[in-house]
C-alpha cells in the first residue's frame, strides 16, 4: 500500500543492552533521513521514550535536519499530562557538551588543557558505562601495552574512588601525560570495550576532518 504514513514508535527499548540500543537508534535515524529526503511512504515519525540514553542516541544532532525536527516533553502534574514544546533538544546538553571538548581536543590537541580533558573523559566514561551496567572497565587494562596502561588507569580512576582494588597503589596524575596520549587511549578504550560505534558517532565531526 503506497499511501502516506505517520509512524509512532513507543519506547522500543525495554532494556539497556548496548547492541539493541545502537541498532534500534540507527534504524530510526535512517528513517529520519528518508523522511527528510522524501523517500518512502513514511512522511512523519514520532519517537516516544523515557530512556534518556536511548533518546540521546536517536536524537544526536549530527545529521538531523533542525527545521524538520521537533522536540516535546510530556509532563504529568496533578494527574494531568501536559505536552511542552522545545526549540532545542532538551535532553542532550550536558553529555554533548562533554563530547564537544573531546572533539575540540582531537582537532587541536596541542592547545587543549590536559587536566580538563582527562576529567571530561572520566565524566563521559562514568555516565556512559554506568548507564549500560555490568561493564567492568578495570578488566580492560591488560589489553593495553605497558606505556598506555598507566594512561588507561588514570582515566578510569573514578571507578575505584573510595574502594579497594588492584589500582589502590596507583596515583592518578593527569599532567604526567599529554592530550594525544589521552585521546588515543580514550578511543581504544571504547573499541576494546566493544562500543566503538558510539565513540565514532559522537566524534564524527572531529574524525572526518
Tab-separated table of C-alpha atoms in Angstrom, residues 13-172:
chain	number	residue	atom	x	y	z
A	13	UNK	CA	13.985	-0.313	24.030
A	14	UNK	CA	12.975	-2.298	27.089
A	15	UNK	CA	16.499	-2.873	28.437
A	16	UNK	CA	19.907	-1.215	28.491
A	17	UNK	CA	21.533	-3.759	26.150
A	18	UNK	CA	24.017	-1.630	24.233
A	19	UNK	CA	23.767	-3.586	20.970
A	20	UNK	CA	19.969	-3.283	20.910
A	21	UNK	CA	20.145	0.415	21.774
A	22	UNK	CA	22.553	1.170	18.953
A	23	UNK	CA	20.814	-0.963	16.305
A	24	UNK	CA	17.353	0.438	17.044
A	25	UNK	CA	18.575	4.040	17.196
A	26	UNK	CA	20.486	3.598	13.916
A	27	UNK	CA	17.399	2.204	12.182
A	28	UNK	CA	15.291	5.110	13.419
A	29	UNK	CA	17.891	7.653	12.301
A	30	UNK	CA	17.825	6.058	8.843
A	31	UNK	CA	14.054	6.587	8.822
A	32	UNK	CA	14.592	10.249	9.700
A	33	UNK	CA	16.953	10.617	6.739
A	34	UNK	CA	14.428	9.012	4.388
A	35	UNK	CA	11.719	11.384	5.591
A	36	UNK	CA	13.997	14.414	5.136
A	37	UNK	CA	14.794	13.342	1.569
A	38	UNK	CA	11.175	12.477	0.709
A	39	UNK	CA	11.920	8.781	0.173
A	40	UNK	CA	9.342	6.130	1.034
A	41	UNK	CA	5.766	6.300	2.261
A	42	UNK	CA	6.538	7.468	5.831
A	43	UNK	CA	6.124	11.232	5.989
A	44	UNK	CA	6.237	11.814	9.741
A	45	UNK	CA	7.840	9.854	12.583
A	46	UNK	CA	7.187	10.225	16.315
A	47	UNK	CA	9.590	8.538	18.770
A	48	UNK	CA	8.455	8.293	22.393
A	49	UNK	CA	10.811	7.155	25.156
A	50	UNK	CA	11.554	7.572	28.848
A	51	UNK	CA	15.064	6.130	28.422
A	52	UNK	CA	17.348	9.177	28.353
A	53	UNK	CA	20.349	7.277	26.996
A	54	UNK	CA	18.341	5.852	24.091
A	55	UNK	CA	16.920	9.314	23.442
A	56	UNK	CA	20.442	10.747	23.219
A	57	UNK	CA	21.440	8.045	20.749
A	58	UNK	CA	18.448	8.559	18.471
A	59	UNK	CA	18.353	12.376	18.697
A	60	UNK	CA	22.071	13.143	18.411
A	61	UNK	CA	22.192	16.366	16.389
A	62	UNK	CA	24.683	15.169	13.740
A	63	UNK	CA	22.703	14.541	10.542
A	64	UNK	CA	19.332	15.696	11.839
A	65	UNK	CA	17.505	18.422	9.938
A	66	UNK	CA	16.846	21.126	12.510
A	67	UNK	CA	13.995	22.700	10.515
A	68	UNK	CA	12.178	19.373	10.213
A	69	UNK	CA	12.776	18.035	13.716
A	70	UNK	CA	10.733	18.914	16.795
A	71	UNK	CA	11.112	18.125	20.493
A	72	UNK	CA	8.380	17.699	23.066
A	73	UNK	CA	8.327	16.556	26.671
A	74	UNK	CA	5.256	15.074	28.344
A	75	UNK	CA	4.996	16.213	31.954
A	76	UNK	CA	2.433	14.910	34.409
A	77	UNK	CA	1.259	17.229	37.161
A	78	UNK	CA	-1.755	16.725	39.446
A	79	UNK	CA	-2.737	13.654	37.428
A	80	UNK	CA	-2.824	15.692	34.204
A	81	UNK	CA	-0.388	15.273	31.324
A	82	UNK	CA	0.885	18.366	29.545
A	83	UNK	CA	2.946	18.432	26.348
A	84	UNK	CA	5.698	21.064	26.371
A	85	UNK	CA	7.426	22.090	23.131
A	86	UNK	CA	11.173	22.881	22.995
A	87	UNK	CA	13.075	24.743	20.294
A	88	UNK	CA	16.222	22.738	21.048
A	89	UNK	CA	16.781	19.176	22.218
A	90	UNK	CA	16.019	19.360	25.981
A	91	UNK	CA	17.974	16.222	26.943
A	92	UNK	CA	21.278	16.337	25.114
A	93	UNK	CA	23.054	19.376	26.544
A	94	UNK	CA	25.405	18.142	29.283
A	95	UNK	CA	26.511	14.898	27.636
A	96	UNK	CA	27.125	16.504	24.239
A	97	UNK	CA	28.977	19.407	25.827
A	98	UNK	CA	31.426	16.896	27.320
A	99	UNK	CA	31.981	15.342	23.900
A	100	UNK	CA	32.381	18.823	22.391
A	101	UNK	CA	35.526	19.269	24.495
A	102	UNK	CA	36.917	15.916	23.338
A	103	UNK	CA	36.174	16.743	19.692
A	104	UNK	CA	37.881	20.115	20.062
A	105	UNK	CA	40.919	18.457	21.648
A	106	UNK	CA	41.045	15.967	18.774
A	107	UNK	CA	41.174	18.831	16.279
A	108	UNK	CA	43.679	20.894	18.321
A	109	UNK	CA	45.474	18.525	20.742
A	110	UNK	CA	48.413	20.820	21.472
A	111	UNK	CA	46.093	23.630	22.573
A	112	UNK	CA	43.868	21.605	24.893
A	113	UNK	CA	44.148	21.584	28.674
A	114	UNK	CA	45.244	18.049	29.582
A	115	UNK	CA	43.845	18.092	33.126
A	116	UNK	CA	40.465	19.388	31.954
A	117	UNK	CA	40.391	16.885	29.078
A	118	UNK	CA	41.143	13.929	31.364
A	119	UNK	CA	38.383	14.946	33.783
A	120	UNK	CA	35.940	15.393	30.904
A	121	UNK	CA	36.774	11.922	29.606
A	122	UNK	CA	36.198	10.463	33.078
A	123	UNK	CA	32.753	12.063	33.249
A	124	UNK	CA	31.857	10.620	29.837
A	125	UNK	CA	33.041	7.144	30.830
A	126	UNK	CA	31.238	7.273	34.166
A	127	UNK	CA	27.986	8.405	32.547
A	128	UNK	CA	28.076	6.057	29.560
A	129	UNK	CA	29.209	2.827	31.175
A	130	UNK	CA	27.232	3.268	34.395
A	131	UNK	CA	24.072	3.560	32.308
A	132	UNK	CA	24.894	0.331	30.485
A	133	UNK	CA	25.529	-1.507	33.724
A	134	UNK	CA	27.693	-4.560	34.257
A	135	UNK	CA	30.680	-3.199	32.315
A	136	UNK	CA	33.866	-3.566	34.368
A	137	UNK	CA	36.388	-1.278	32.708
A	138	UNK	CA	39.174	-2.237	35.095
A	139	UNK	CA	39.419	-5.637	33.410
A	140	UNK	CA	40.491	-3.974	30.167
A	141	UNK	CA	43.845	-2.727	31.450
A	142	UNK	CA	45.726	-5.827	30.270
A	143	UNK	CA	44.556	-5.147	26.711
A	144	UNK	CA	46.728	-2.047	26.595
A	145	UNK	CA	50.512	-2.030	26.076
A	146	UNK	CA	52.560	-1.083	29.146
A	147	UNK	CA	53.022	2.601	28.216
A	148	UNK	CA	49.330	3.147	27.598
A	149	UNK	CA	48.217	1.029	30.557
A	150	UNK	CA	49.122	3.796	33.006
A	151	UNK	CA	47.143	6.348	30.980
A	152	UNK	CA	44.190	3.960	30.988
A	153	UNK	CA	44.421	3.543	34.782
A	154	UNK	CA	44.484	7.300	35.155
A	155	UNK	CA	41.341	7.661	33.055
A	156	UNK	CA	39.303	5.103	34.971
A	157	UNK	CA	40.482	6.220	38.403
A	158	UNK	CA	36.913	7.474	39.034
A	159	UNK	CA	35.709	3.866	39.080
A	160	UNK	CA	37.852	2.991	42.062
A	161	UNK	CA	37.476	6.112	44.184
A	162	UNK	CA	36.762	5.128	47.758
A	163	UNK	CA	37.074	1.403	47.081
A	164	UNK	CA	39.787	-1.235	47.389
A	165	UNK	CA	41.102	-2.500	44.084
A	166	UNK	CA	44.167	-3.530	42.158
A	167	UNK	CA	44.738	0.176	41.413
A	168	UNK	CA	44.797	1.359	45.039
A	169	UNK	CA	48.561	1.934	44.931
A	170	UNK	CA	48.320	3.971	41.744
A	171	UNK	CA	48.186	7.743	41.980
A	172	UNK	CA	46.323	9.260	39.008
